[in-house]
């Protein structure tokens, strides 16, 4: 068998390089581009015949381009004779559409999982999916990682006084309970309501758990428009929290989310580098999951 390689899609070259450095699995040569009509072009320039190969690609913005790129890389590697293709997808876009909320909607996460697997992928590595059930959408084995321990480890270093962990919606209670046990902290839950007829709009309905005088730590999987954490922070400060810290695995930061967070009542945000964050923001600190992913790739060889 030839030696393994990591092929990086264009979404997160920084993370790919870090994973390569830590795992000692070299990056493969690949040429990625876009034709003038918008079609994605992929060219594998290494000999991968009988190789174990990894594709590192987050389905972050531009989401559709990155998904197609991942599928085309997998197809190119299959046609080049790769022995086993593992798609490493630190952020799985479309994961929030994992069920039908109303008649007439697709289950987008299933469609994307099928597309990836049918392109020739034999195994998937992913991180903190919006819903754990998405693991079952892939008809191949999945290594399911979580950034919670990495985020908790970083938070512990801050030595916040009597933190209380907050789930910003009922769907995130299990994640928050796990995070609270890592921090040995109590748990509060916010009930959030989304208006299905207005995209990205929401309101905080109610809260269970005492937060007066404490440092509230919101834990979420994704920060997209920032609406969830900004509204939650407002409610938590009204309830008496002195500090509001946010931890999330995936910093999508759509549109002007970073500017809104900067002006909000949130004191600090910790996110992983599952998505490459190019804009600077004083309140946002990135914690790397490169070691976590590198260890899992080495374990696969
Ligand atoms: C929703 O269920 C997720 O867990 C996140 O809370 C949500 O995706 C965050 O989105 P936004 O930042 O747009 O409120």
PDB file of C-alpha atoms and ligand atoms in Angstrom:
ATOM      1  CA  UNK A   1       0.000   0.000   0.000  1.00  0.00           C
ATOM      2  CA  UNK A   2       1.287   3.506  -0.825  1.00  0.00           C
ATOM      3  CA  UNK A   3       1.630   6.073   1.981  1.00  0.00           C
ATOM      4  CA  UNK A   4      -1.490   8.012   3.060  1.00  0.00           C
ATOM      5  CA  UNK A   5      -2.251  11.595   2.069  1.00  0.00           C
ATOM      6  CA  UNK A   6      -4.626  14.394   3.007  1.00  0.00           C
ATOM      7  CA  UNK A   7      -6.258  16.294   0.153  1.00  0.00           C
ATOM      8  CA  UNK A   8      -7.551  19.678   1.271  1.00  0.00           C
ATOM      9  CA  UNK A   9     -10.593  21.253  -0.325  1.00  0.00           C
ATOM     10  CA  UNK A  10     -10.554  25.044  -0.460  1.00  0.00           C
ATOM     11  CA  UNK A  11     -12.676  25.610   2.673  1.00  0.00           C
ATOM     12  CA  UNK A  12     -10.100  25.366   5.453  1.00  0.00           C
ATOM     13  CA  UNK A  13      -6.479  25.137   4.334  1.00  0.00           C
ATOM     14  CA  UNK A  14      -5.224  26.346   7.696  1.00  0.00           C
ATOM     15  CA  UNK A  15      -6.870  23.470   9.565  1.00  0.00           C
ATOM     16  CA  UNK A  16      -5.718  20.994   6.894  1.00  0.00           C
ATOM     17  CA  UNK A  17      -2.116  22.157   7.332  1.00  0.00           C
ATOM     18  CA  UNK A  18      -2.337  21.888  11.135  1.00  0.00           C
ATOM     19  CA  UNK A  19      -3.819  18.382  10.920  1.00  0.00           C
ATOM     20  CA  UNK A  20      -1.109  17.378   8.462  1.00  0.00           C
ATOM     21  CA  UNK A  21       1.639  18.756  10.750  1.00  0.00           C
ATOM     22  CA  UNK A  22       0.223  17.003  13.809  1.00  0.00           C
ATOM     23  CA  UNK A  23      -0.572  13.654  12.152  1.00  0.00           C
ATOM     24  CA  UNK A  24       2.549  13.661   9.934  1.00  0.00           C
ATOM     25  CA  UNK A  25       0.279  12.697   7.033  1.00  0.00           C
ATOM     26  CA  UNK A  26       1.410  14.882   4.099  1.00  0.00           C
ATOM     27  CA  UNK A  27      -0.928  17.075   2.080  1.00  0.00           C
ATOM     28  CA  UNK A  28      -1.491  15.773  -1.432  1.00  0.00           C
ATOM     29  CA  UNK A  29      -1.107  17.927  -4.537  1.00  0.00           C
ATOM     30  CA  UNK A  30      -4.440  19.110  -5.853  1.00  0.00           C
ATOM     31  CA  UNK A  31      -5.476  21.876  -8.205  1.00  0.00           C
ATOM     32  CA  UNK A  32      -8.840  23.482  -7.428  1.00  0.00           C
ATOM     33  CA  UNK A  33     -10.566  26.150  -9.455  1.00  0.00           C
ATOM     34  CA  UNK A  34     -13.810  27.467 -10.852  1.00  0.00           C
ATOM     35  CA  UNK A  35     -14.592  27.747 -14.549  1.00  0.00           C
ATOM     36  CA  UNK A  36     -15.967  31.041 -15.842  1.00  0.00           C
ATOM     37  CA  UNK A  37     -19.488  29.574 -15.889  1.00  0.00           C
ATOM     38  CA  UNK A  38     -19.271  28.763 -12.159  1.00  0.00           C
ATOM     39  CA  UNK A  39     -18.569  25.033 -12.449  1.00  0.00           C
ATOM     40  CA  UNK A  40     -16.009  23.653 -10.005  1.00  0.00           C
ATOM     41  CA  UNK A  41     -12.806  22.107 -11.385  1.00  0.00           C
ATOM     42  CA  UNK A  42     -10.672  19.537  -9.538  1.00  0.00           C
ATOM     43  CA  UNK A  43      -7.372  17.905 -10.545  1.00  0.00           C
ATOM     44  CA  UNK A  44      -5.507  15.417  -8.339  1.00  0.00           C
ATOM     45  CA  UNK A  45      -1.822  15.736  -9.203  1.00  0.00           C
ATOM     46  CA  UNK A  46      -0.382  12.952  -7.026  1.00  0.00           C
ATOM     47  CA  UNK A  47      -0.336   9.240  -7.687  1.00  0.00           C
ATOM     48  CA  UNK A  48      -2.919   7.883  -5.213  1.00  0.00           C
ATOM     49  CA  UNK A  49      -3.142   4.376  -6.607  1.00  0.00           C
ATOM     50  CA  UNK A  50      -3.714   1.989  -3.666  1.00  0.00           C
ATOM     51  CA  UNK A  51      -3.395   4.883  -1.150  1.00  0.00           C
ATOM     52  CA  UNK A  52      -5.405   5.577   1.996  1.00  0.00           C
ATOM     53  CA  UNK A  53      -6.587   9.136   1.402  1.00  0.00           C
ATOM     54  CA  UNK A  54      -8.369  11.746   3.495  1.00  0.00           C
ATOM     55  CA  UNK A  55     -10.318  14.698   2.108  1.00  0.00           C
ATOM     56  CA  UNK A  56     -10.542  17.648   4.473  1.00  0.00           C
ATOM     57  CA  UNK A  57     -13.482  19.863   3.640  1.00  0.00           C
ATOM     58  CA  UNK A  58     -15.921  21.880   5.743  1.00  0.00           C
ATOM     59  CA  UNK A  59     -19.233  22.650   4.091  1.00  0.00           C
ATOM     60  CA  UNK A  60     -18.935  26.287   5.093  1.00  0.00           C
ATOM     61  CA  UNK A  61     -19.649  29.316   2.882  1.00  0.00           C
ATOM     62  CA  UNK A  62     -19.736  29.224  -0.084  1.00  0.00           C
ATOM     63  CA  UNK A  63     -21.598  26.096   1.065  1.00  0.00           C
ATOM     64  CA  UNK A  64     -22.757  24.683  -2.251  1.00  0.00           C
ATOM     65  CA  UNK A  65     -19.384  25.148  -3.918  1.00  0.00           C
ATOM     66  CA  UNK A  66     -17.606  23.396  -1.055  1.00  0.00           C
ATOM     67  CA  UNK A  67     -20.022  20.462  -1.132  1.00  0.00           C
ATOM     68  CA  UNK A  68     -19.581  19.986  -4.876  1.00  0.00           C
ATOM     69  CA  UNK A  69     -15.815  20.331  -4.502  1.00  0.00           C
ATOM     70  CA  UNK A  70     -15.806  17.575  -1.864  1.00  0.00           C
ATOM     71  CA  UNK A  71     -17.890  15.288  -4.078  1.00  0.00           C
ATOM     72  CA  UNK A  72     -15.678  15.922  -7.121  1.00  0.00           C
ATOM     73  CA  UNK A  73     -12.467  15.318  -5.133  1.00  0.00           C
ATOM     74  CA  UNK A  74     -13.915  12.006  -3.901  1.00  0.00           C
ATOM     75  CA  UNK A  75     -14.837  11.010  -7.459  1.00  0.00           C
ATOM     76  CA  UNK A  76     -11.406  11.992  -8.794  1.00  0.00           C
ATOM     77  CA  UNK A  77      -9.690   9.968  -6.055  1.00  0.00           C
ATOM     78  CA  UNK A  78     -11.908   6.944  -6.765  1.00  0.00           C
ATOM     79  CA  UNK A  79     -11.095   7.115 -10.467  1.00  0.00           C
ATOM     80  CA  UNK A  80      -7.387   7.444  -9.629  1.00  0.00           C
ATOM     81  CA  UNK A  81      -7.426   4.111  -7.783  1.00  0.00           C
ATOM     82  CA  UNK A  82      -7.348   5.277  -4.137  1.00  0.00           C
ATOM     83  CA  UNK A  83      -7.684   2.331  -1.761  1.00  0.00           C
ATOM     84  CA  UNK A  84      -9.898   3.963   0.890  1.00  0.00           C
ATOM     85  CA  UNK A  85     -11.357   7.469   0.893  1.00  0.00           C
ATOM     86  CA  UNK A  86     -12.250   9.127   4.183  1.00  0.00           C
ATOM     87  CA  UNK A  87     -14.109  12.436   4.057  1.00  0.00           C
ATOM     88  CA  UNK A  88     -13.185  14.582   7.056  1.00  0.00           C
ATOM     89  CA  UNK A  89     -15.992  17.129   7.383  1.00  0.00           C
ATOM     90  CA  UNK A  90     -15.365  19.315  10.450  1.00  0.00           C
ATOM     91  CA  UNK A  91     -18.475  21.400   9.681  1.00  0.00           C
ATOM     92  CA  UNK A  92     -21.354  19.653   7.914  1.00  0.00           C
ATOM     93  CA  UNK A  93     -23.449  22.327   6.194  1.00  0.00           C
ATOM     94  CA  UNK A  94     -27.215  21.751   5.800  1.00  0.00           C
ATOM     95  CA  UNK A  95     -27.168  19.866   9.131  1.00  0.00           C
ATOM     96  CA  UNK A  96     -29.931  22.104  10.487  1.00  0.00           C
ATOM     97  CA  UNK A  97     -32.339  20.700   7.932  1.00  0.00           C
ATOM     98  CA  UNK A  98     -32.274  17.170   9.297  1.00  0.00           C
ATOM     99  CA  UNK A  99     -36.043  16.773   9.502  1.00  0.00           C
ATOM    100  CA  UNK A 100     -39.177  18.188   7.932  1.00  0.00           C
ATOM    101  CA  UNK A 101     -40.541  21.008  10.092  1.00  0.00           C
ATOM    102  CA  UNK A 102     -43.483  21.412   7.743  1.00  0.00           C
ATOM    103  CA  UNK A 103     -44.992  19.664   4.750  1.00  0.00           C
ATOM    104  CA  UNK A 104     -43.218  20.398   1.484  1.00  0.00           C
ATOM    105  CA  UNK A 105     -39.675  20.672   2.886  1.00  0.00           C
ATOM    106  CA  UNK A 106     -36.695  18.458   1.952  1.00  0.00           C
ATOM    107  CA  UNK A 107     -34.474  16.633   4.430  1.00  0.00           C
ATOM    108  CA  UNK A 108     -31.427  18.445   3.119  1.00  0.00           C
ATOM    109  CA  UNK A 109     -28.876  16.820   5.445  1.00  0.00           C
ATOM    110  CA  UNK A 110     -29.820  13.384   4.037  1.00  0.00           C
ATOM    111  CA  UNK A 111     -29.514  14.598   0.430  1.00  0.00           C
ATOM    112  CA  UNK A 112     -26.031  15.994   1.082  1.00  0.00           C
ATOM    113  CA  UNK A 113     -24.911  12.866   2.992  1.00  0.00           C
ATOM    114  CA  UNK A 114     -26.071  10.696   0.050  1.00  0.00           C
ATOM    115  CA  UNK A 115     -24.282  12.897  -2.468  1.00  0.00           C
ATOM    116  CA  UNK A 116     -21.003  12.629  -0.543  1.00  0.00           C
ATOM    117  CA  UNK A 117     -21.192   8.859  -0.037  1.00  0.00           C
ATOM    118  CA  UNK A 118     -22.225   8.197  -3.650  1.00  0.00           C
ATOM    119  CA  UNK A 119     -19.179  10.119  -4.852  1.00  0.00           C
ATOM    120  CA  UNK A 120     -16.981   7.293  -3.573  1.00  0.00           C
ATOM    121  CA  UNK A 121     -16.398   8.077   0.113  1.00  0.00           C
ATOM    122  CA  UNK A 122     -15.859   4.935   2.253  1.00  0.00           C
ATOM    123  CA  UNK A 123     -15.781   6.564   5.670  1.00  0.00           C
ATOM    124  CA  UNK A 124     -16.702   9.905   7.223  1.00  0.00           C
ATOM    125  CA  UNK A 125     -15.201  11.830  10.128  1.00  0.00           C
ATOM    126  CA  UNK A 126     -17.389  14.617  11.463  1.00  0.00           C
ATOM    127  CA  UNK A 127     -17.645  16.916  14.438  1.00  0.00           C
ATOM    128  CA  UNK A 128     -20.631  17.967  16.566  1.00  0.00           C
ATOM    129  CA  UNK A 129     -23.448  17.534  14.083  1.00  0.00           C
ATOM    130  CA  UNK A 130     -26.526  19.632  14.692  1.00  0.00           C
ATOM    131  CA  UNK A 131     -28.399  16.421  15.514  1.00  0.00           C
ATOM    132  CA  UNK A 132     -26.652  13.158  16.436  1.00  0.00           C
ATOM    133  CA  UNK A 133     -29.112  11.223  14.265  1.00  0.00           C
ATOM    134  CA  UNK A 134     -27.401  12.628  11.143  1.00  0.00           C
ATOM    135  CA  UNK A 135     -24.634  10.058  11.729  1.00  0.00           C
ATOM    136  CA  UNK A 136     -27.158   7.486  10.464  1.00  0.00           C
ATOM    137  CA  UNK A 137     -27.718   9.437   7.226  1.00  0.00           C
ATOM    138  CA  UNK A 138     -24.322   8.274   5.930  1.00  0.00           C
ATOM    139  CA  UNK A 139     -24.455   4.716   4.549  1.00  0.00           C
ATOM    140  CA  UNK A 140     -20.793   4.204   5.506  1.00  0.00           C
ATOM    141  CA  UNK A 141     -19.026   4.099   8.909  1.00  0.00           C
ATOM    142  CA  UNK A 142     -18.775   7.469  10.687  1.00  0.00           C
ATOM    143  CA  UNK A 143     -16.240   8.557  13.286  1.00  0.00           C
ATOM    144  CA  UNK A 144     -18.131  11.089  15.339  1.00  0.00           C
ATOM    145  CA  UNK A 145     -15.964  13.598  17.232  1.00  0.00           C
ATOM    146  CA  UNK A 146     -16.886  16.367  19.628  1.00  0.00           C
ATOM    147  CA  UNK A 147     -15.153  19.653  20.379  1.00  0.00           C
ATOM    148  CA  UNK A 148     -16.790  19.894  23.810  1.00  0.00           C
ATOM    149  CA  UNK A 149     -13.727  18.682  25.727  1.00  0.00           C
ATOM    150  CA  UNK A 150     -11.415  21.034  23.838  1.00  0.00           C
ATOM    151  CA  UNK A 151     -13.750  23.993  24.528  1.00  0.00           C
ATOM    152  CA  UNK A 152     -14.203  23.015  28.186  1.00  0.00           C
ATOM    153  CA  UNK A 153     -10.427  22.701  28.595  1.00  0.00           C
ATOM    154  CA  UNK A 154      -9.977  26.242  27.292  1.00  0.00           C
ATOM    155  CA  UNK A 155     -12.771  27.587  29.507  1.00  0.00           C
ATOM    156  CA  UNK A 156     -11.363  26.004  32.659  1.00  0.00           C
ATOM    157  CA  UNK A 157      -8.169  28.036  32.136  1.00  0.00           C
ATOM    158  CA  UNK A 158     -10.236  31.244  32.479  1.00  0.00           C
ATOM    159  CA  UNK A 159     -11.105  30.251  36.083  1.00  0.00           C
ATOM    160  CA  UNK A 160     -14.576  31.844  35.892  1.00  0.00           C
ATOM    161  CA  UNK A 161     -16.268  32.046  39.284  1.00  0.00           C
ATOM    162  CA  UNK A 162     -19.243  29.682  39.715  1.00  0.00           C
ATOM    163  CA  UNK A 163     -20.163  29.303  36.017  1.00  0.00           C
ATOM    164  CA  UNK A 164     -23.602  28.068  35.035  1.00  0.00           C
ATOM    165  CA  UNK A 165     -24.009  26.312  31.692  1.00  0.00           C
ATOM    166  CA  UNK A 166     -26.943  27.419  29.549  1.00  0.00           C
ATOM    167  CA  UNK A 167     -28.595  25.515  26.709  1.00  0.00           C
ATOM    168  CA  UNK A 168     -29.924  28.226  24.346  1.00  0.00           C
ATOM    169  CA  UNK A 169     -32.768  25.966  23.213  1.00  0.00           C
ATOM    170  CA  UNK A 170     -34.459  22.764  24.277  1.00  0.00           C
ATOM    171  CA  UNK A 171     -32.795  20.831  21.419  1.00  0.00           C
ATOM    172  CA  UNK A 172     -29.383  21.609  22.919  1.00  0.00           C
ATOM    173  CA  UNK A 173     -30.058  20.278  26.434  1.00  0.00           C
ATOM    174  CA  UNK A 174     -28.111  17.019  26.031  1.00  0.00           C
ATOM    175  CA  UNK A 175     -25.061  18.865  24.684  1.00  0.00           C
ATOM    176  CA  UNK A 176     -25.300  21.419  27.506  1.00  0.00           C
ATOM    177  CA  UNK A 177     -25.658  18.703  30.139  1.00  0.00           C
ATOM    178  CA  UNK A 178     -22.472  17.028  28.844  1.00  0.00           C
ATOM    179  CA  UNK A 179     -20.675  20.380  28.844  1.00  0.00           C
ATOM    180  CA  UNK A 180     -21.909  21.160  32.366  1.00  0.00           C
ATOM    181  CA  UNK A 181     -20.553  17.854  33.621  1.00  0.00           C
ATOM    182  CA  UNK A 182     -17.136  18.608  32.059  1.00  0.00           C
ATOM    183  CA  UNK A 183     -17.135  21.938  33.926  1.00  0.00           C
ATOM    184  CA  UNK A 184     -18.786  20.505  37.017  1.00  0.00           C
ATOM    185  CA  UNK A 185     -21.371  23.281  36.750  1.00  0.00           C
ATOM    186  CA  UNK A 186     -25.176  23.519  37.068  1.00  0.00           C
ATOM    187  CA  UNK A 187     -27.459  23.794  34.041  1.00  0.00           C
ATOM    188  CA  UNK A 188     -30.096  26.304  32.885  1.00  0.00           C
ATOM    189  CA  UNK A 189     -32.258  26.003  29.774  1.00  0.00           C
ATOM    190  CA  UNK A 190     -33.717  28.697  27.535  1.00  0.00           C
ATOM    191  CA  UNK A 191     -36.792  28.037  25.479  1.00  0.00           C
ATOM    192  CA  UNK A 192     -36.378  29.594  22.049  1.00  0.00           C
ATOM    193  CA  UNK A 193     -39.061  29.972  19.440  1.00  0.00           C
ATOM    194  CA  UNK A 194     -38.353  30.365  15.744  1.00  0.00           C
ATOM    195  CA  UNK A 195     -40.884  31.976  13.412  1.00  0.00           C
ATOM    196  CA  UNK A 196     -41.045  29.464  10.572  1.00  0.00           C
ATOM    197  CA  UNK A 197     -42.487  32.076   8.199  1.00  0.00           C
ATOM    198  CA  UNK A 198     -39.580  34.514   8.718  1.00  0.00           C
ATOM    199  CA  UNK A 199     -36.128  33.001   8.037  1.00  0.00           C
ATOM    200  CA  UNK A 200     -33.557  33.393  10.857  1.00  0.00           C
ATOM    201  CA  UNK A 201     -35.938  35.194  13.259  1.00  0.00           C
ATOM    202  CA  UNK A 202     -36.422  34.070  16.850  1.00  0.00           C
ATOM    203  CA  UNK A 203     -37.435  35.100  20.361  1.00  0.00           C
ATOM    204  CA  UNK A 204     -36.547  33.872  23.832  1.00  0.00           C
ATOM    205  CA  UNK A 205     -39.660  32.517  25.524  1.00  0.00           C
ATOM    206  CA  UNK A 206     -38.666  31.395  28.996  1.00  0.00           C
ATOM    207  CA  UNK A 207     -35.831  30.121  31.114  1.00  0.00           C
ATOM    208  CA  UNK A 208     -35.415  27.406  33.732  1.00  0.00           C
ATOM    209  CA  UNK A 209     -32.547  27.557  36.240  1.00  0.00           C
ATOM    210  CA  UNK A 210     -31.113  30.276  38.472  1.00  0.00           C
ATOM    211  CA  UNK A 211     -28.466  32.577  36.952  1.00  0.00           C
ATOM    212  CA  UNK A 212     -28.379  35.560  39.335  1.00  0.00           C
ATOM    213  CA  UNK A 213     -24.834  36.797  39.981  1.00  0.00           C
ATOM    214  CA  UNK A 214     -23.228  34.001  37.998  1.00  0.00           C
ATOM    215  CA  UNK A 215     -21.122  33.760  34.900  1.00  0.00           C
ATOM    216  CA  UNK A 216     -23.444  32.213  32.307  1.00  0.00           C
ATOM    217  CA  UNK A 217     -21.794  29.971  29.711  1.00  0.00           C
ATOM    218  CA  UNK A 218     -23.973  29.386  26.659  1.00  0.00           C
ATOM    219  CA  UNK A 219     -23.034  26.258  24.736  1.00  0.00           C
ATOM    220  CA  UNK A 220     -24.283  25.790  21.189  1.00  0.00           C
ATOM    221  CA  UNK A 221     -23.295  23.792  18.123  1.00  0.00           C
ATOM    222  CA  UNK A 222     -23.493  26.629  15.584  1.00  0.00           C
ATOM    223  CA  UNK A 223     -23.374  30.413  15.620  1.00  0.00           C
ATOM    224  CA  UNK A 224     -24.878  31.562  12.337  1.00  0.00           C
ATOM    225  CA  UNK A 225     -26.609  34.964  12.367  1.00  0.00           C
ATOM    226  CA  UNK A 226     -25.763  35.276  16.071  1.00  0.00           C
ATOM    227  CA  UNK A 227     -29.449  35.806  16.869  1.00  0.00           C
ATOM    228  CA  UNK A 228     -29.691  32.864  19.292  1.00  0.00           C
ATOM    229  CA  UNK A 229     -26.717  33.835  21.444  1.00  0.00           C
ATOM    230  CA  UNK A 230     -27.409  37.597  21.321  1.00  0.00           C
ATOM    231  CA  UNK A 231     -31.042  37.167  22.428  1.00  0.00           C
ATOM    232  CA  UNK A 232     -29.991  34.608  25.047  1.00  0.00           C
ATOM    233  CA  UNK A 233     -27.284  36.906  26.414  1.00  0.00           C
ATOM    234  CA  UNK A 234     -29.829  39.729  26.732  1.00  0.00           C
ATOM    235  CA  UNK A 235     -32.194  37.465  28.688  1.00  0.00           C
ATOM    236  CA  UNK A 236     -29.382  36.144  30.884  1.00  0.00           C
ATOM    237  CA  UNK A 237     -28.148  39.624  31.807  1.00  0.00           C
ATOM    238  CA  UNK A 238     -31.737  40.640  32.613  1.00  0.00           C
ATOM    239  CA  UNK A 239     -31.831  37.636  34.937  1.00  0.00           C
ATOM    240  CA  UNK A 240     -28.726  38.938  36.723  1.00  0.00           C
ATOM    241  CA  UNK A 241     -25.796  37.173  35.036  1.00  0.00           C
ATOM    242  CA  UNK A 242     -22.690  39.342  35.433  1.00  0.00           C
ATOM    243  CA  UNK A 243     -20.876  37.788  32.498  1.00  0.00           C
ATOM    244  CA  UNK A 244     -22.080  35.919  29.432  1.00  0.00           C
ATOM    245  CA  UNK A 245     -19.579  33.652  27.726  1.00  0.00           C
ATOM    246  CA  UNK A 246     -20.424  31.654  24.606  1.00  0.00           C
ATOM    247  CA  UNK A 247     -18.844  28.395  23.470  1.00  0.00           C
ATOM    248  CA  UNK A 248     -19.757  26.849  20.122  1.00  0.00           C
ATOM    249  CA  UNK A 249     -18.168  24.292  17.847  1.00  0.00           C
ATOM    250  CA  UNK A 250     -18.956  25.958  14.521  1.00  0.00           C
ATOM    251  CA  UNK A 251     -18.494  29.690  13.947  1.00  0.00           C
ATOM    252  CA  UNK A 252     -20.493  30.204  10.758  1.00  0.00           C
ATOM    253  CA  UNK A 253     -20.877  33.950  11.459  1.00  0.00           C
ATOM    254  CA  UNK A 254     -23.206  34.663   8.538  1.00  0.00           C
ATOM    255  CA  UNK A 255     -23.592  38.206   7.180  1.00  0.00           C
ATOM    256  CA  UNK A 256     -22.790  40.790   9.855  1.00  0.00           C
ATOM    257  CA  UNK A 257     -22.970  38.358  12.803  1.00  0.00           C
ATOM    258  CA  UNK A 258     -19.508  39.330  14.056  1.00  0.00           C
ATOM    259  CA  UNK A 259     -20.372  43.042  14.111  1.00  0.00           C
ATOM    260  CA  UNK A 260     -23.639  42.269  15.952  1.00  0.00           C
ATOM    261  CA  UNK A 261     -21.777  40.135  18.510  1.00  0.00           C
ATOM    262  CA  UNK A 262     -19.249  42.929  19.042  1.00  0.00           C
ATOM    263  CA  UNK A 263     -22.086  45.332  19.964  1.00  0.00           C
ATOM    264  CA  UNK A 264     -24.011  42.761  22.029  1.00  0.00           C
ATOM    265  CA  UNK A 265     -24.065  41.936  25.736  1.00  0.00           C
ATOM    266  CA  UNK A 266     -21.876  38.892  25.123  1.00  0.00           C
ATOM    267  CA  UNK A 267     -18.521  39.201  26.864  1.00  0.00           C
ATOM    268  CA  UNK A 268     -16.530  36.519  25.053  1.00  0.00           C
ATOM    269  CA  UNK A 269     -17.021  33.818  22.416  1.00  0.00           C
ATOM    270  CA  UNK A 270     -14.942  30.651  22.019  1.00  0.00           C
ATOM    271  CA  UNK A 271     -15.346  28.712  18.772  1.00  0.00           C
ATOM    272  CA  UNK A 272     -13.390  25.879  17.206  1.00  0.00           C
ATOM    273  CA  UNK A 273     -11.554  26.172  13.887  1.00  0.00           C
ATOM    274  CA  UNK A 274     -13.937  23.737  12.144  1.00  0.00           C
ATOM    275  CA  UNK A 275     -14.635  26.755   9.913  1.00  0.00           C
ATOM    276  CA  UNK A 276     -11.888  29.111   8.840  1.00  0.00           C
ATOM    277  CA  UNK A 277     -12.684  32.530  10.312  1.00  0.00           C
ATOM    278  CA  UNK A 278     -11.055  35.231   8.264  1.00  0.00           C
ATOM    279  CA  UNK A 279     -12.500  38.356   9.912  1.00  0.00           C
ATOM    280  CA  UNK A 280     -10.960  39.548  13.177  1.00  0.00           C
ATOM    281  CA  UNK A 281     -13.166  40.208  16.209  1.00  0.00           C
ATOM    282  CA  UNK A 282     -12.039  41.237  19.684  1.00  0.00           C
ATOM    283  CA  UNK A 283     -14.632  39.089  21.428  1.00  0.00           C
ATOM    284  CA  UNK A 284     -14.011  35.887  19.456  1.00  0.00           C
ATOM    285  CA  UNK A 285     -11.240  33.417  20.263  1.00  0.00           C
ATOM    286  CA  UNK A 286     -10.586  30.344  18.126  1.00  0.00           C
ATOM    287  CA  UNK A 287      -9.655  27.067  19.813  1.00  0.00           C
ATOM    288  CA  UNK A 288      -8.144  24.449  17.523  1.00  0.00           C
ATOM    289  CA  UNK A 289      -9.553  20.956  17.038  1.00  0.00           C
ATOM    290  CA  UNK A 290      -6.587  19.999  14.833  1.00  0.00           C
ATOM    291  CA  UNK A 291      -5.104  17.644  17.420  1.00  0.00           C
ATOM    292  CA  UNK A 292      -8.444  15.933  18.023  1.00  0.00           C
ATOM    293  CA  UNK A 293      -8.897  15.324  14.282  1.00  0.00           C
ATOM    294  CA  UNK A 294      -5.226  14.425  13.666  1.00  0.00           C
ATOM    295  CA  UNK A 295      -5.367  11.776  16.411  1.00  0.00           C
ATOM    296  CA  UNK A 296      -8.484  10.238  14.913  1.00  0.00           C
ATOM    297  CA  UNK A 297      -6.892  10.062  11.418  1.00  0.00           C
ATOM    298  CA  UNK A 298      -3.757   8.420  12.801  1.00  0.00           C
ATOM    299  CA  UNK A 299      -6.003   5.942  14.625  1.00  0.00           C
ATOM    300  CA  UNK A 300      -7.566   5.010  11.273  1.00  0.00           C
ATOM    301  CA  UNK A 301      -4.304   3.989   9.595  1.00  0.00           C
TER     302      UNK A 301
HETATM  303  C1  LIG B   1     -30.275  25.774  16.386  1.00  0.00           C
HETATM  304  O1  LIG B   1     -31.028  24.887  16.731  1.00  0.00           O
HETATM  305  C2  LIG B   1     -28.792  25.715  16.563  1.00  0.00           C
HETATM  306  O2  LIG B   1     -28.420  24.870  17.598  1.00  0.00           O
HETATM  307  C3  LIG B   1     -28.216  27.104  16.774  1.00  0.00           C
HETATM  308  O3  LIG B   1     -28.746  27.618  17.973  1.00  0.00           O
HETATM  309  C4  LIG B   1     -28.593  28.006  15.642  1.00  0.00           C
HETATM  310  O4  LIG B   1     -28.312  27.391  14.433  1.00  0.00           O
HETATM  311  C5  LIG B   1     -27.877  29.322  15.709  1.00  0.00           C
HETATM  312  O5  LIG B   1     -28.293  30.120  14.658  1.00  0.00           O
HETATM  313  P1  LIG B   1     -28.307  31.685  14.775  1.00  0.00           P
HETATM  314  O6  LIG B   1     -26.916  32.105  15.184  1.00  0.00           O
HETATM  315  O7  LIG B   1     -28.675  32.152  13.407  1.00  0.00           O
HETATM  316  O8  LIG B   1     -29.337  32.061  15.791  1.00  0.00           O
END
